[in-house]
Coordinates of C-alpha atoms in Angstrom, one line a residue:
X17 CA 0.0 0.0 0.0
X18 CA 1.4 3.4 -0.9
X19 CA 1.4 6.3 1.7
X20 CA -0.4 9.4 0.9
X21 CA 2.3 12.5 -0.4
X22 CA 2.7 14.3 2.4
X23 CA 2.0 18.4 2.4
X24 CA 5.1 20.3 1.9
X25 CA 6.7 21.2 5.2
X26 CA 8.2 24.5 3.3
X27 CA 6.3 27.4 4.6
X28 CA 4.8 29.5 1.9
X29 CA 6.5 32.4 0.7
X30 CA 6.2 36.0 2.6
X31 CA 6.3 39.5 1.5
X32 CA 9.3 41.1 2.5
X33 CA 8.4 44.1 5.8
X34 CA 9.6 47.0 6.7
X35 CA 11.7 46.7 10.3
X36 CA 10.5 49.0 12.8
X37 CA 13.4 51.3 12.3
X38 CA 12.6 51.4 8.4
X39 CA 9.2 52.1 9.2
X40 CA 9.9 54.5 11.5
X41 CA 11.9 56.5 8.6
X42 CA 9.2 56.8 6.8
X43 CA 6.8 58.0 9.8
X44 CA 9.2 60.7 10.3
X45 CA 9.2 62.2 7.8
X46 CA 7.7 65.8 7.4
X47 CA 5.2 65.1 4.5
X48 CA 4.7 61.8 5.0
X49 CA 3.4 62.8 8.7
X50 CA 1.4 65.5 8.0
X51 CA -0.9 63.0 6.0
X52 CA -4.1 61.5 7.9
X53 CA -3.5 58.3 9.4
X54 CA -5.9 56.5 7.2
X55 CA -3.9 57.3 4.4
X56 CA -0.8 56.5 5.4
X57 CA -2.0 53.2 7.1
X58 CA -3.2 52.4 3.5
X59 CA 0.2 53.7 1.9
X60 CA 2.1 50.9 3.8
X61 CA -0.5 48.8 3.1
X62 CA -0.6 48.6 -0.6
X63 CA 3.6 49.3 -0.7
X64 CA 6.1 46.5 -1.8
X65 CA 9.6 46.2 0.4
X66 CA 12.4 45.0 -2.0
X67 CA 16.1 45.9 -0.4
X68 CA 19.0 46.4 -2.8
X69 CA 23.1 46.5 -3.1
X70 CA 24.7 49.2 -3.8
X71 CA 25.0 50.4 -6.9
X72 CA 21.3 48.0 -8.2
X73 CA 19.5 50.1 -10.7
X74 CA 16.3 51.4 -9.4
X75 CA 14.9 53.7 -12.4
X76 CA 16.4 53.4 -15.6
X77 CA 16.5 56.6 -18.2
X78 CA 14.2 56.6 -21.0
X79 CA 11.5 54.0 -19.7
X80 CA 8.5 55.1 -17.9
X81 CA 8.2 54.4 -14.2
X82 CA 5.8 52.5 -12.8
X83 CA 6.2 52.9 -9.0
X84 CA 5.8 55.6 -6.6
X85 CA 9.0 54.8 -3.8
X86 CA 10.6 55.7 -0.7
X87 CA 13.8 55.2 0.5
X88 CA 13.5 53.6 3.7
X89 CA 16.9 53.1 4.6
X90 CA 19.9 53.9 3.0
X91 CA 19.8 56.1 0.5
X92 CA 19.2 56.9 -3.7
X93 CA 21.7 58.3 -6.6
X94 CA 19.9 60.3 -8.9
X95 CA 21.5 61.4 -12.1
X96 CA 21.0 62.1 -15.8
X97 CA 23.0 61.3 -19.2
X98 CA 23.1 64.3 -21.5
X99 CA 23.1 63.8 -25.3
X100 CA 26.5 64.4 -25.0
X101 CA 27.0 61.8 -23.2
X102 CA 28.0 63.4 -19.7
X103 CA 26.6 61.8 -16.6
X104 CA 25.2 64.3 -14.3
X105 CA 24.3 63.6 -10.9
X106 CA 21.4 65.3 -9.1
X107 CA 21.3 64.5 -5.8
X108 CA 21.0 61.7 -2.9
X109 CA 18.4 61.3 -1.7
X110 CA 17.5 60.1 2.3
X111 CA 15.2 57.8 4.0
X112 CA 11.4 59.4 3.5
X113 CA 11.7 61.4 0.8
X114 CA 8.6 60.0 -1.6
X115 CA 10.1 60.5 -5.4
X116 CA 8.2 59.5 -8.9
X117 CA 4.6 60.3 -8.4
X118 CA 4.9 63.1 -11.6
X119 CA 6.4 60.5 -13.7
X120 CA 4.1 58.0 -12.9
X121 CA 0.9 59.4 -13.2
X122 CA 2.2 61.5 -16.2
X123 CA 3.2 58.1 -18.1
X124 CA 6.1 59.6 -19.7
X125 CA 9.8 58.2 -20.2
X126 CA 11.9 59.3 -17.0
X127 CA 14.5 62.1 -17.5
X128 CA 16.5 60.3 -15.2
X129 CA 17.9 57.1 -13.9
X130 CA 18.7 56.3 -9.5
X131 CA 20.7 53.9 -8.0
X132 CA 21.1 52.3 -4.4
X133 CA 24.0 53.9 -2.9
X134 CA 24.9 51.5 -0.2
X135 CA 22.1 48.6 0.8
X136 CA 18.7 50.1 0.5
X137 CA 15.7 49.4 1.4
X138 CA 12.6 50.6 -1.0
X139 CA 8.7 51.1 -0.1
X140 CA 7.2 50.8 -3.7
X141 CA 3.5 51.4 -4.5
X142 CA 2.3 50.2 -7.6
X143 CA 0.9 52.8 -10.3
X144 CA -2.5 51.4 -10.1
X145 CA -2.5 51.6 -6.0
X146 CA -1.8 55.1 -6.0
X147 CA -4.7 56.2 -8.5
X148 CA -6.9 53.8 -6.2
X149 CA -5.3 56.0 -3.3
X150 CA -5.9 59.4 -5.4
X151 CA -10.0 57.7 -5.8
X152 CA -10.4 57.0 -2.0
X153 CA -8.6 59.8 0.3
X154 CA -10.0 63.0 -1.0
X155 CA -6.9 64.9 0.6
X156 CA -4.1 62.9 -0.8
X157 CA -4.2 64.9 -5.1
X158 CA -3.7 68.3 -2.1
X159 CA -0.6 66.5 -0.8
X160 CA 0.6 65.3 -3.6
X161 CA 0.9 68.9 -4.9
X162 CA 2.3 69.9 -2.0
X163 CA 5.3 67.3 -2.6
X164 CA 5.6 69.0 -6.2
X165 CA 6.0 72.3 -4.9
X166 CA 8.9 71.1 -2.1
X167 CA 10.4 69.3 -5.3
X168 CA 10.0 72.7 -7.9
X169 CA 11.7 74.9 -4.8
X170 CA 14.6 73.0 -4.4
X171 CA 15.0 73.2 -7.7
X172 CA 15.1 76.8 -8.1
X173 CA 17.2 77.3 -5.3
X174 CA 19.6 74.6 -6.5
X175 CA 19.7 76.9 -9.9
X176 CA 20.3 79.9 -8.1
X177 CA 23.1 78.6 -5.9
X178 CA 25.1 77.9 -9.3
X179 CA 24.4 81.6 -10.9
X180 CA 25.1 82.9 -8.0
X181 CA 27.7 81.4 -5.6
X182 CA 31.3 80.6 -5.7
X183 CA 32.0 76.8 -5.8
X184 CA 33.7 76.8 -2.3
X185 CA 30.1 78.0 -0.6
X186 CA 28.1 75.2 -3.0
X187 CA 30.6 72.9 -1.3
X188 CA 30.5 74.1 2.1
X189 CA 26.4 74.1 1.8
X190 CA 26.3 70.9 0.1
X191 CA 28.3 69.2 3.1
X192 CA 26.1 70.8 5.5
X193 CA 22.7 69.4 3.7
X194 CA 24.0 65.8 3.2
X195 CA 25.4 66.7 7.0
X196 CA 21.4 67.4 8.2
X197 CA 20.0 64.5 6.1
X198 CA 22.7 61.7 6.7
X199 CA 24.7 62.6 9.5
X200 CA 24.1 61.1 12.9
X201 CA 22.2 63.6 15.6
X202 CA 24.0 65.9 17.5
X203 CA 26.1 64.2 20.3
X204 CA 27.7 67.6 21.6
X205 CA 27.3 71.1 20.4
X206 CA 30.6 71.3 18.8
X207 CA 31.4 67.7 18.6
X208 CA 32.7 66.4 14.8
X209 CA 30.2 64.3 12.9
X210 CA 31.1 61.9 9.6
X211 CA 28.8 62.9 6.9
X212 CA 26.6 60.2 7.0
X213 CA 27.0 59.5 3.1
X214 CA 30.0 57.6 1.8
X215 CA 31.1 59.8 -1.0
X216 CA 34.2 59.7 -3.2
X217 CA 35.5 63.3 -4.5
X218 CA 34.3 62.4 -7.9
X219 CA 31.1 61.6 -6.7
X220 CA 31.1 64.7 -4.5
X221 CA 32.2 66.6 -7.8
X222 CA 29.4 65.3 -10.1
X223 CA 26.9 66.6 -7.4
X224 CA 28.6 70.3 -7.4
X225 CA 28.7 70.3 -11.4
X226 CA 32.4 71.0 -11.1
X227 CA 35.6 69.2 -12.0
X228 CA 37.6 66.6 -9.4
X229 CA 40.1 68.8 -9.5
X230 CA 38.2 71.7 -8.7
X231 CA 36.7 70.1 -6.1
X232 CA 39.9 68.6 -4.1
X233 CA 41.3 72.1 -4.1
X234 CA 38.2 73.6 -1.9
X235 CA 37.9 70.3 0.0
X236 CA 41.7 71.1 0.9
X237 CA 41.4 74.8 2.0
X238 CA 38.3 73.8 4.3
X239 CA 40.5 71.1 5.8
X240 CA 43.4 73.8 6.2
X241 CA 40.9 76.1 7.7
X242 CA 40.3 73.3 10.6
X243 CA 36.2 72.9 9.1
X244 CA 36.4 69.5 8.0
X245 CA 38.7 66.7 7.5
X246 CA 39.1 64.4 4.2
X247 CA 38.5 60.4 4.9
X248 CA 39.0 57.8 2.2
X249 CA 35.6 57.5 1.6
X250 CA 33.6 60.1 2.6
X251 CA 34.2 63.9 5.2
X252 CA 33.8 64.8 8.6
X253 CA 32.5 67.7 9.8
X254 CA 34.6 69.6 13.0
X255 CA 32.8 73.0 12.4
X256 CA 29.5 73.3 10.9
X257 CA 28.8 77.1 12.3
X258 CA 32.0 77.8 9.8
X259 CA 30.9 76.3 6.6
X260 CA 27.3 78.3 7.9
X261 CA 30.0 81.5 8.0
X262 CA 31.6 80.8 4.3
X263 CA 27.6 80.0 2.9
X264 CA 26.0 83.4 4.7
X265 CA 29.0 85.3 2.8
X266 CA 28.4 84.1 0.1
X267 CA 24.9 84.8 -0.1
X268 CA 25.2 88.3 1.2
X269 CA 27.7 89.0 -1.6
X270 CA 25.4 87.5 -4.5
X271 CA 22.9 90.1 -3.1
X272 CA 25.1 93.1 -2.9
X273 CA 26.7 92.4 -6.2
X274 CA 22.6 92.3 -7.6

């Protein structure tokens, strides 16, 4: 007599989940927060975890994007290839910050492409989720426009930074918003702090729009001038009230030379 197969002992596969810090992230986040709780509640609902080595592809130029995402840990690469063939990057991006929702709903190709920069964690909701989200929580088109209008005034005052500022305050403001977004919190007042963001100087560089070479030579005055110091893979901050100094000087010249 033959026995009966026996039901597979493997348990069934499971969605990957956000851990409580990764979630946590998210909730922190000064958008993301301000939404009602339903909403957000239905946001992690209907979102997909995948996590990601660095370097993994995320959005790909020229091919429409199908996902509204999150970082919830780690962090995103975004950059664009000219026609020239120049790569361009436009900034990293931090745990919380929602990106994609213009592109999706506007079914376009992207103008861009991101990458994982480190291991990274993503919170992805589906295209048709989030027009089922924009259907059910009156409030949420509101937000979303809100999020467009944080997105547009960056933007402008990324553009004005460049017509108006010498490359040693972009560098000295750029290393004190990666600083606030990666950095660990304040231990002391005047204590150093790593960046947060393991950054090589070319990758430092293509965020400024200006050469490696360029680059190295600020990155060695502010080291002479005791603000920072220059690691193998990334900068620590010893005087954050000083690259505040070089930034306000910079900005009060722009506006006397206007």
């Amino acid at each position: 007599m033959h026995a009966s197969p026996r039901p597979s002992a493997d348990p069934p596969l499971q969605r990957p989940l956000l851990s409580a810090q990764e979630r946590e992230a998210i909730d922190q986040s000064p958008w993301f927060s301000s939404l009602p709780p339903s909403l957000r509640h239905d946001i992690f609902r209907l979102g997909h975890v995948t996590r990601h080595r660095h370097g993994d592809m995320i959005v790909k130029q020229g091919q429409p994007i199908r996902n509204w995402f999150t970082c919830a840990s780690g962090a995103l690469r975004f950059r664009r290839t000219t026609t020239a063939g120049r790569r361009v990057t436009l900034a990293y991006v931090e745990p919380g910050i929602w990106v994609g929702e213009a592109e999706v709903l506007y079914g376009r190709p992207c103008t861009y492409e991101a990458h994982a920069h480190g291991p990274t964690t993503l919170l992805s909701v589906p295209e048709t989720a989030l027009r089922s989200l924009l259907q059910q929580h009156p409030t949420f088109g509101e937000a979303l426009l809100t999020l467009q209008a944080w997105s547009m005034r960056s933007l402008y005052t990324m553009m004005e930074d460049v017509a108006t500022m010498p490359l040693r305050a972009r560098l000295a403001k750029q290393l004190l918003h990666l600083l606030e977004r990666f950095g660990a919190p304040y231990a002391e007042p005047q204590a150093s702090r790593p960046l947060g963001l393991s950054l090589t100087q070319d990758e430092l560089a293509g965020l400024l729009g200006g050469s490696r070479q360029r680059v190295n030579v600020e990155l060695k005055w502010l080291e002479q001038q005791g603000l920072i110091s220059v690691r193998p893979r990334g900068v620590e901050v010893h005087d954050a009230a000083g690259l505040q100094t070089l930034v306000d000087q910079a900005a009060d010249e722009g506006k006397t030379g206007g």
